[in-house]
């Protein structure tokens, strides 16, 4: 398809290009309007079932989450990864918990660490904690600008309806 000089949108599932007025992704077949009904809860169920391909990352807050809660969690409890727990992005949530644990170790045992640990270990620790801190700042900025990605999926009972329509 020729996209030259025409307004396009990016498919949240495959990243392919589609025209702004197209209702369906020409590459993967995702019906864009269905995303209106996609929920983060359904994405959580897909994770559990190992159905990664049914999960789409979107920047728009899905119907079962609240943007103000995401902002609150991200800003106030972000260092614990609360915004990742809230959006069911578990791996990142674990990364934040780990980051917080290491940050605590650095703060509490600061003097002790310098005494017993060698410089290389402290460098690695400081590097990790630094990355974790920068990630958090970027997350807060992304959340506030509405660019934080949230996994969603179309609930299963709605997909059944879709299949029946096609028959
Ligand atoms: Zn697509």
Coordinates of N, CA, C and O and ligand atoms in Angstrom, one line a residue:
X1 N 0.8 -1.2 0.0 CA 0.0 0.0 0.0 C 0.9 1.3 0.0 O 1.9 1.3 0.6
X2 N 0.4 2.3 -0.7 CA 1.2 3.5 -0.8 C 0.8 4.5 0.3 O -0.4 5.0 0.3
X3 N 1.7 4.8 1.3 CA 1.3 5.6 2.4 C 1.8 7.1 2.2 O 1.6 7.9 3.0
X4 N 2.4 7.3 1.0 CA 3.1 8.6 0.8 C 2.1 9.8 0.9 O 1.0 9.8 0.3
X5 N 2.4 10.7 1.8 CA 1.6 11.9 1.9 C 0.3 11.7 2.5 O -0.6 12.6 2.5
X6 N 0.0 10.5 3.1 CA -1.3 10.3 3.7 C -1.1 10.1 5.2 O -0.1 9.6 5.7
X7 N -2.2 10.5 5.9 CA -2.1 10.3 7.4 C -2.2 8.9 7.8 O -3.1 8.2 7.4
X8 N -1.3 8.4 8.6 CA -1.3 7.0 9.0 C -1.3 6.9 10.5 O -1.1 7.8 11.2
X9 N -1.7 5.7 10.9 CA -1.6 5.3 12.3 C -0.8 4.0 12.4 O -0.6 3.3 11.4
X10 N -0.2 3.8 13.6 CA 0.6 2.7 13.8 C -0.2 1.6 14.6 O -0.9 1.9 15.5
X11 N -0.1 0.4 14.1 CA -0.8 -0.7 14.7 C -0.2 -1.0 16.0 O 1.0 -1.3 16.1
X12 N -0.9 -1.0 17.1 CA -0.3 -1.3 18.4 C 0.1 -2.8 18.6 O 0.9 -3.1 19.5
X13 N -0.4 -3.6 17.8 CA 0.0 -5.0 17.9 C 1.2 -5.4 17.2 O 2.2 -5.9 17.7
X14 N 1.3 -5.1 15.9 CA 2.4 -5.5 15.0 C 3.3 -4.3 14.7 O 4.4 -4.5 14.1
X15 N 2.9 -3.1 14.9 CA 3.7 -1.9 14.6 C 3.6 -1.5 13.1 O 4.3 -0.6 12.7
X16 N 2.8 -2.2 12.4 CA 2.6 -1.9 11.0 C 1.9 -0.6 10.7 O 1.2 -0.1 11.6
X17 N 2.0 -0.1 9.5 CA 1.3 1.1 9.2 C -0.1 0.8 8.6 O -0.3 -0.1 7.9
X18 N -1.0 1.7 9.0 CA -2.4 1.7 8.4 C -2.8 3.1 8.2 O -2.3 4.0 8.9
X19 N -3.7 3.3 7.2 CA -4.2 4.7 7.0 C -5.1 5.1 8.2 O -5.7 4.2 8.9
X20 N -5.2 6.4 8.4 CA -5.9 6.9 9.6 C -7.4 6.4 9.6 O -8.0 6.2 10.7
X21 N -8.0 6.3 8.4 CA -9.4 5.9 8.4 C -9.6 4.4 8.2 O -10.8 4.0 8.1
X22 N -8.6 3.7 8.2 CA -8.7 2.2 8.1 C -9.2 1.6 9.5 O -8.6 2.0 10.5
X23 N -10.1 0.7 9.5 CA -10.6 0.1 10.7 C -9.8 -1.1 11.1 O -9.9 -1.5 12.2
X24 N -9.0 -1.6 10.2 CA -8.4 -2.9 10.4 C -6.9 -2.8 10.0 O -6.6 -2.1 9.0
X25 N -6.0 -3.4 10.8 CA -4.6 -3.4 10.4 C -4.4 -4.3 9.1 O -4.8 -5.5 9.2
X26 N -3.8 -3.7 8.0 CA -3.7 -4.5 6.8 C -2.6 -5.7 7.0 O -2.7 -6.6 6.3
X27 N -1.8 -5.5 8.0 CA -0.7 -6.5 8.2 C -1.2 -7.7 9.1 O -1.0 -8.9 8.8
X28 N -1.8 -7.4 10.3 CA -2.1 -8.5 11.2 C -3.6 -8.7 11.4 O -4.0 -9.6 12.1
X29 N -4.4 -7.8 10.8 CA -5.8 -8.0 10.9 C -6.5 -7.5 12.2 O -7.7 -7.8 12.4
X30 N -5.8 -6.8 13.0 CA -6.4 -6.3 14.3 C -7.4 -5.3 13.9 O -7.2 -4.4 13.2
X31 N -8.6 -5.5 14.5 CA -9.7 -4.5 14.3 C -9.5 -3.4 15.4 O -9.7 -3.7 16.6
X32 N -9.2 -2.2 15.0 CA -8.8 -1.2 16.0 C -9.9 -0.8 17.0 O -9.6 -0.6 18.1
X33 N -11.1 -0.8 16.5 CA -12.2 -0.4 17.4 C -12.4 -1.4 18.5 O -12.9 -1.1 19.6
X34 N -12.0 -2.7 18.3 CA -12.1 -3.7 19.4 C -11.2 -3.3 20.6 O -11.5 -3.8 21.7
X35 N -10.2 -2.5 20.4 CA -9.3 -2.2 21.5 C -10.0 -1.3 22.5 O -9.6 -1.3 23.6
X36 N -11.1 -0.7 22.1 CA -11.9 0.1 23.0 C -12.4 -0.8 24.2 O -12.6 -0.3 25.3
X37 N -12.6 -2.0 23.9 CA -13.2 -3.0 24.9 C -12.1 -3.8 25.5 O -12.4 -4.6 26.4
X38 N -10.9 -3.6 25.1 CA -9.8 -4.5 25.6 C -9.5 -4.0 27.1 O -9.6 -2.9 27.4
X39 N -9.3 -5.0 27.9 CA -9.0 -4.7 29.3 C -7.6 -5.2 29.7 O -7.1 -6.1 29.1
X40 N -7.1 -4.6 30.8 CA -5.9 -5.0 31.4 C -6.0 -6.3 32.1 O -5.1 -7.1 32.2
X41 N -7.2 -6.5 32.7 CA -7.5 -7.8 33.4 C -7.4 -9.0 32.4 O -6.8 -10.0 32.7
X42 N -8.0 -8.8 31.2 CA -7.9 -9.8 30.2 C -6.4 -10.1 29.8 O -6.1 -11.3 29.6
X43 N -5.6 -9.0 29.8 CA -4.2 -9.2 29.5 C -3.5 -10.1 30.6 O -2.7 -11.0 30.3
X44 N -3.9 -9.8 31.8 CA -3.4 -10.6 33.0 C -3.8 -12.1 32.8 O -2.9 -13.0 33.0
X45 N -5.0 -12.4 32.3 CA -5.4 -13.8 32.1 C -4.6 -14.4 31.0 O -4.3 -15.6 31.0
X46 N -4.3 -13.6 29.9 CA -3.6 -14.1 28.8 C -2.1 -14.4 29.2 O -1.6 -15.4 28.8
X47 N -1.6 -13.6 30.1 CA -0.2 -13.9 30.6 C -0.2 -15.2 31.3 O 0.7 -16.1 31.0
X48 N -1.2 -15.5 32.1 CA -1.3 -16.7 32.9 C -1.4 -17.9 31.9 O -0.9 -19.0 32.2
X49 N -2.2 -17.7 30.9 CA -2.5 -18.8 29.9 C -1.3 -19.0 28.9 O -1.4 -19.9 28.1
X50 N -0.3 -18.1 29.0 CA 0.8 -18.1 28.1 C 0.4 -17.7 26.7 O 1.1 -18.0 25.7
X51 N -0.6 -16.9 26.6 CA -1.0 -16.4 25.2 C -0.5 -15.0 24.9 O -1.3 -14.1 24.8
X52 N 0.8 -14.9 24.9 CA 1.4 -13.6 24.7 C 0.9 -12.9 23.4 O 0.8 -11.7 23.4
X53 N 0.7 -13.6 22.4 CA 0.3 -13.0 21.1 C -1.0 -12.3 21.1 O -1.3 -11.5 20.3
X54 N -1.8 -12.6 22.1 CA -3.1 -11.9 22.2 C -3.1 -10.6 23.0 O -4.1 -10.0 23.2
X55 N -1.8 -10.3 23.5 CA -1.7 -9.1 24.3 C -1.2 -8.0 23.4 O -0.2 -8.1 22.6
X56 N -1.8 -6.8 23.6 CA -1.4 -5.6 22.8 C -1.0 -4.5 23.8 O -1.7 -4.4 24.8
X57 N 0.1 -3.8 23.5 CA 0.5 -2.7 24.4 C -0.1 -1.4 23.9 O 0.2 -1.0 22.7
X58 N -0.8 -0.7 24.7 CA -1.4 0.6 24.3 C -1.1 1.7 25.2 O -0.7 1.5 26.4
X59 N -1.1 2.9 24.7 CA -0.8 4.1 25.6 C -2.1 4.7 26.2 O -2.0 5.3 27.2
X60 N -3.2 4.4 25.6 CA -4.5 4.9 26.2 C -4.9 4.0 27.3 O -4.8 2.8 27.3
X61 N -5.3 4.7 28.4 CA -5.7 3.9 29.6 C -6.9 3.0 29.3 O -7.9 3.5 28.9
X62 N -6.8 1.7 29.5 CA -8.0 0.8 29.2 C -9.1 1.1 30.2 O -9.0 1.7 31.2
X63 N -10.3 0.6 29.8 CA -11.5 0.9 30.6 C -11.5 0.4 32.0 O -12.2 0.9 32.8
X64 N -10.7 -0.6 32.3 CA -10.7 -1.2 33.7 C -9.6 -0.6 34.6 O -9.5 -1.0 35.7
X65 N -8.9 0.4 34.1 CA -7.9 1.1 34.9 C -8.2 2.6 34.9 O -9.0 3.1 34.1
X66 N -7.7 3.3 35.9 CA -7.9 4.7 36.0 C -6.6 5.5 35.9 O -5.6 5.1 36.5
X67 N -6.6 6.5 35.0 CA -5.3 7.2 34.8 C -4.8 7.9 36.1 O -3.6 7.9 36.4
X68 N -5.7 8.4 36.9 CA -5.3 9.1 38.1 C -4.6 8.2 39.1 O -3.7 8.5 39.8
X69 N -5.1 6.9 39.1 CA -4.5 5.9 40.0 C -3.1 5.6 39.5 O -2.1 5.4 40.3
X70 N -2.9 5.5 38.1 CA -1.6 5.2 37.6 C -0.6 6.3 37.9 O 0.5 6.0 38.3
X71 N -1.1 7.5 37.8 CA -0.2 8.7 38.2 C 0.2 8.6 39.6 O 1.3 8.7 40.0
X72 N -0.8 8.4 40.5 CA -0.6 8.3 41.9 C 0.4 7.2 42.3 O 1.3 7.4 43.0
X73 N 0.1 6.0 41.8 CA 1.0 4.9 42.0 C 2.4 5.2 41.5 O 3.4 4.9 42.2
X74 N 2.5 5.7 40.3 CA 3.8 5.9 39.7 C 4.6 7.0 40.5 O 5.8 6.8 40.7
X75 N 4.0 8.0 40.9 CA 4.7 9.1 41.6 C 5.0 8.8 43.1 O 6.1 8.9 43.5
X76 N 3.9 8.3 43.8 CA 4.1 8.1 45.2 C 4.8 6.8 45.6 O 5.6 6.7 46.5
X77 N 4.4 5.7 44.9 CA 4.9 4.4 45.2 C 5.7 3.8 44.0 O 5.9 2.6 44.0
X78 N 6.1 4.7 43.1 CA 6.8 4.2 41.9 C 8.1 3.4 42.2 O 8.4 2.5 41.5
X79 N 8.8 3.8 43.3 CA 10.0 3.1 43.6 C 9.8 1.7 44.0 O 10.7 0.9 43.9
X80 N 8.6 1.3 44.4 CA 8.2 -0.1 44.7 C 7.7 -0.8 43.4 O 7.4 -1.9 43.4
X81 N 7.6 0.0 42.3 CA 7.1 -0.6 41.1 C 5.6 -0.7 41.1 O 5.0 -1.5 40.4
X82 N 4.9 0.1 41.9 CA 3.4 0.0 42.1 C 2.7 0.2 40.7 O 1.7 -0.4 40.5
X83 N 3.3 1.1 39.9 CA 2.6 1.3 38.6 C 2.7 0.1 37.7 O 1.9 -0.1 36.8
X84 N 3.7 -0.7 37.9 CA 3.8 -2.0 37.1 C 2.9 -3.1 37.7 O 2.3 -3.9 36.9
X85 N 2.8 -3.1 39.0 CA 1.9 -4.0 39.6 C 0.4 -3.7 39.2 O -0.4 -4.6 38.8
X86 N 0.1 -2.4 39.2 CA -1.2 -1.9 38.8 C -1.5 -2.3 37.3 O -2.7 -2.7 37.0
X87 N -0.6 -2.2 36.4 CA -0.8 -2.5 35.0 C -0.5 -4.0 34.7 O -0.4 -4.3 33.5
X88 N -0.2 -4.8 35.7 CA 0.1 -6.2 35.5 C 1.3 -6.5 34.6 O 1.4 -7.4 33.8
X89 N 2.3 -5.6 34.7 CA 3.6 -5.9 34.0 C 4.5 -6.5 35.0 O 5.4 -5.8 35.6
X90 N 4.5 -7.8 35.2 CA 5.1 -8.4 36.4 C 6.6 -8.4 36.4 O 7.2 -8.2 37.4
X91 N 7.2 -8.6 35.2 CA 8.7 -8.6 35.2 C 9.3 -7.3 35.6 O 10.3 -7.2 36.4
X92 N 8.7 -6.2 35.1 CA 9.2 -4.9 35.5 C 8.9 -4.6 37.0 O 9.7 -4.0 37.7
X93 N 7.8 -5.1 37.5 CA 7.4 -5.0 38.9 C 8.5 -5.6 39.8 O 9.0 -5.0 40.8
X94 N 9.0 -6.8 39.3 CA 10.0 -7.5 40.1 C 11.3 -6.7 40.0 O 12.0 -6.6 41.0
X95 N 11.6 -6.2 38.8 CA 12.8 -5.4 38.7 C 12.8 -4.2 39.6 O 13.8 -3.9 40.3
X96 N 11.7 -3.6 39.8 CA 11.6 -2.4 40.7 C 11.8 -2.9 42.2 O 12.4 -2.2 43.0
X97 N 11.2 -4.0 42.5 CA 11.3 -4.5 43.9 C 12.8 -4.8 44.2 O 13.3 -4.4 45.3
X98 N 13.4 -5.4 43.2 CA 14.8 -5.7 43.4 C 15.6 -4.4 43.5 O 16.5 -4.3 44.4
X99 N 15.3 -3.4 42.7 CA 16.0 -2.1 42.7 C 15.8 -1.5 44.1 O 16.7 -0.9 44.7
X100 N 14.6 -1.5 44.6 CA 14.3 -0.9 45.9 C 15.1 -1.6 47.0 O 15.6 -1.0 47.9
X101 N 15.1 -3.0 46.9 CA 15.8 -3.7 47.9 C 17.3 -3.4 47.9 O 17.9 -3.1 49.0
X102 N 17.9 -3.3 46.7 CA 19.3 -2.9 46.6 C 19.6 -1.5 47.1 O 20.6 -1.2 47.7
X103 N 18.6 -0.6 46.7 CA 18.8 0.8 47.2 C 18.8 0.9 48.7 O 19.6 1.6 49.3
X104 N 17.9 0.1 49.3 CA 17.8 0.0 50.8 C 19.1 -0.5 51.4 O 19.6 0.1 52.4
X105 N 19.6 -1.5 50.8 CA 20.9 -2.1 51.3 C 22.0 -1.0 51.2 O 22.7 -0.8 52.2
X106 N 22.0 -0.3 50.1 CA 23.0 0.8 49.9 C 22.9 1.8 51.0 O 23.9 2.3 51.5
X107 N 21.7 2.2 51.2 CA 21.4 3.3 52.2 C 21.7 2.9 53.6 O 22.4 3.6 54.4
X108 N 21.2 1.7 54.0 CA 21.3 1.3 55.4 C 22.7 0.8 55.7 O 23.2 1.1 56.8
X109 N 23.3 0.0 54.8 CA 24.6 -0.5 55.1 C 25.8 0.2 54.5 O 26.8 -0.3 54.3
X110 N 25.5 1.5 54.1 CA 26.5 2.2 53.4 C 27.9 2.1 54.0 O 28.8 1.7 53.3
X111 N 28.0 2.5 55.2 CA 29.3 2.5 55.8 C 30.0 1.2 55.9 O 31.1 0.9 55.6
X112 N 29.1 0.2 56.3 CA 29.6 -1.2 56.4 C 30.1 -1.8 55.1 O 31.1 -2.4 55.0
X113 N 29.3 -1.5 54.0 CA 29.6 -2.0 52.7 C 31.0 -1.5 52.2 O 31.8 -2.3 51.7
X114 N 31.2 -0.2 52.4 CA 32.5 0.4 52.0 C 33.7 -0.3 52.7 O 34.7 -0.6 52.1
X115 N 33.4 -0.8 54.0 CA 34.4 -1.5 54.7 C 34.7 -2.9 54.2 O 35.9 -3.2 54.1
X116 N 33.7 -3.6 53.9 CA 33.9 -5.1 53.6 C 33.9 -5.4 52.1 O 34.7 -6.3 51.7
X117 N 33.0 -4.8 51.4 CA 32.9 -5.1 49.9 C 34.0 -4.5 49.1 O 34.5 -3.4 49.5
X118 N 34.4 -5.1 48.0 CA 35.5 -4.5 47.2 C 34.8 -3.5 46.3 O 33.6 -3.5 46.1
X119 N 35.6 -2.7 45.7 CA 35.1 -1.6 44.9 C 34.3 -2.0 43.7 O 33.3 -1.3 43.4
X120 N 34.6 -3.1 43.1 CA 33.9 -3.6 41.9 C 32.5 -3.9 42.3 O 31.5 -3.5 41.5
X121 N 32.2 -4.5 43.4 CA 30.9 -4.9 43.8 C 30.1 -3.6 44.1 O 28.9 -3.5 43.6
X122 N 30.7 -2.7 44.7 CA 30.0 -1.4 45.0 C 29.7 -0.7 43.7 O 28.6 -0.1 43.6
X123 N 30.6 -0.7 42.7 CA 30.3 -0.1 41.4 C 29.1 -0.8 40.8 O 28.2 -0.1 40.2
X124 N 29.0 -2.1 40.8 CA 27.9 -2.8 40.2 C 26.6 -2.4 40.8 O 25.6 -2.2 40.2
X125 N 26.7 -2.4 42.1 CA 25.5 -2.1 43.0 C 25.0 -0.7 42.6 O 23.8 -0.5 42.4
X126 N 25.9 0.2 42.6 CA 25.6 1.6 42.4 C 25.1 1.8 41.0 O 24.1 2.6 40.7
X127 N 25.6 1.1 40.0 CA 25.2 1.1 38.6 C 23.8 0.7 38.5 O 22.9 1.3 37.9
X128 N 23.5 -0.5 39.1 CA 22.1 -1.0 39.1 C 21.1 0.0 39.7 O 20.0 0.2 39.1
X129 N 21.5 0.5 40.9 CA 20.6 1.4 41.6 C 20.4 2.7 40.7 O 19.3 3.2 40.6
X130 N 21.4 3.1 40.0 CA 21.3 4.3 39.2 C 20.4 4.0 38.0 O 19.5 4.9 37.7
X131 N 20.5 2.9 37.4 CA 19.6 2.5 36.3 C 18.1 2.5 36.7 O 17.2 3.0 36.1
X132 N 18.0 1.9 37.9 CA 16.6 1.8 38.5 C 16.0 3.2 38.7 O 14.9 3.4 38.4
X133 N 16.8 4.1 39.3 CA 16.4 5.4 39.5 C 16.0 6.2 38.3 O 15.0 6.8 38.2
X134 N 16.8 6.0 37.2 CA 16.6 6.7 36.0 C 15.3 6.1 35.3 O 14.5 6.9 34.8
X135 N 15.1 4.8 35.4 CA 13.9 4.2 34.9 C 12.7 4.8 35.5 O 11.7 5.1 34.9
X136 N 12.8 5.0 36.8 CA 11.6 5.5 37.5 C 11.3 6.9 37.1 O 10.1 7.2 36.8
X137 N 12.3 7.7 36.9 CA 12.0 9.1 36.5 C 11.4 9.1 35.1 O 10.4 9.8 34.8
X138 N 11.9 8.3 34.2 CA 11.4 8.2 32.8 C 9.9 7.7 32.9 O 9.1 8.2 32.1
X139 N 9.7 6.7 33.8 CA 8.3 6.2 33.9 C 7.3 7.3 34.3 O 6.2 7.4 33.7
X140 N 7.7 8.1 35.3 CA 6.9 9.2 35.8 C 6.6 10.1 34.6 O 5.4 10.6 34.4
X141 N 7.6 10.5 33.9 CA 7.4 11.4 32.8 C 6.5 10.8 31.7 O 5.5 11.4 31.3
X142 N 6.7 9.5 31.4 CA 5.9 8.8 30.4 C 4.4 8.8 30.9 O 3.5 8.9 30.1
X143 N 4.2 8.5 32.2 CA 2.9 8.4 32.7 C 2.2 9.7 32.6 O 1.0 9.8 32.1
X144 N 2.9 10.8 33.0 CA 2.3 12.1 32.9 C 2.0 12.6 31.5 O 1.0 13.3 31.2
X145 N 2.8 12.1 30.5 CA 2.6 12.5 29.1 C 1.7 11.6 28.4 O 1.4 11.7 27.2
X146 N 1.2 10.6 29.1 CA 0.3 9.6 28.5 C 1.0 8.7 27.5 O 0.4 8.2 26.5
X147 N 2.3 8.4 27.8 CA 3.1 7.5 26.9 C 3.5 6.2 27.5 O 4.3 5.5 26.9
X148 N 3.0 6.0 28.7 CA 3.3 4.7 29.4 C 2.5 3.6 28.7 O 1.3 3.7 28.5
X149 N 3.2 2.5 28.4 CA 2.5 1.4 27.7 C 1.8 0.4 28.7 O 2.5 0.0 29.6
X150 N 0.6 0.1 28.4 CA -0.2 -0.8 29.2 C -0.6 -2.0 28.4 O -1.2 -1.9 27.3
X151 N -0.4 -3.2 28.9 CA -0.8 -4.4 28.2 C -2.3 -4.6 28.3 O -2.9 -4.5 29.4
X152 N -3.0 -4.8 27.2 CA -4.4 -5.1 27.2 C -4.7 -6.3 26.3 O -3.9 -6.6 25.5
X153 N -5.9 -6.8 26.5 CA -6.3 -7.9 25.6 C -7.8 -7.8 25.5 O -8.5 -7.3 26.4
X154 N -8.3 -8.3 24.4 CA -9.8 -8.4 24.2 C -10.3 -9.6 24.9 O -9.8 -10.7 24.8
X155 N -11.3 -9.3 25.8 CA -11.8 -10.5 26.6 C -12.3 -11.6 25.8 O -12.8 -11.4 24.7
X156 N -12.1 -12.8 26.3 CA -12.3 -14.0 25.5 C -13.8 -14.1 25.0 O -14.0 -14.5 23.9
X157 N -14.7 -13.7 25.9 CA -16.1 -13.9 25.4 C -16.5 -13.0 24.2 O -17.3 -13.2 23.4
X158 N -15.7 -11.9 24.1 CA -15.9 -11.0 22.9 C -15.3 -11.6 21.7 O -15.8 -11.3 20.6
X159 N -14.3 -12.3 21.8 CA -13.6 -12.9 20.7 C -14.5 -14.0 20.1 O -14.5 -14.2 18.9
X160 N -15.2 -14.7 20.9 CA -16.2 -15.7 20.5 C -17.2 -15.1 19.6 O -17.5 -15.6 18.5
X161 N -17.7 -13.9 20.0 CA -18.7 -13.2 19.2 C -18.1 -12.9 17.8 O -18.7 -13.0 16.8
X162 N -16.8 -12.4 17.8 CA -16.2 -12.0 16.6 C -16.1 -13.2 15.6 O -16.4 -13.1 14.4
X163 N -15.8 -14.4 16.1 CA -15.7 -15.6 15.3 C -17.0 -16.0 14.7 O -17.1 -16.4 13.6
X164 N -18.1 -15.8 15.5 CA -19.4 -16.2 15.1 C -19.9 -15.2 14.0 O -20.5 -15.7 13.0
X165 N -19.5 -14.0 14.1 CA -19.8 -13.0 13.0 C -19.3 -13.4 11.7 O -19.9 -13.2 10.7
X166 N -18.1 -14.0 11.7 CA -17.4 -14.3 10.5 C -18.0 -15.4 9.7 O -17.8 -15.6 8.5
X167 N -18.7 -16.3 10.5 CA -19.2 -17.5 9.9 C -20.3 -17.2 8.8 O -21.0 -16.2 8.9
Ligands
LIG1 ZN1 -1.1 -5.0 13.0

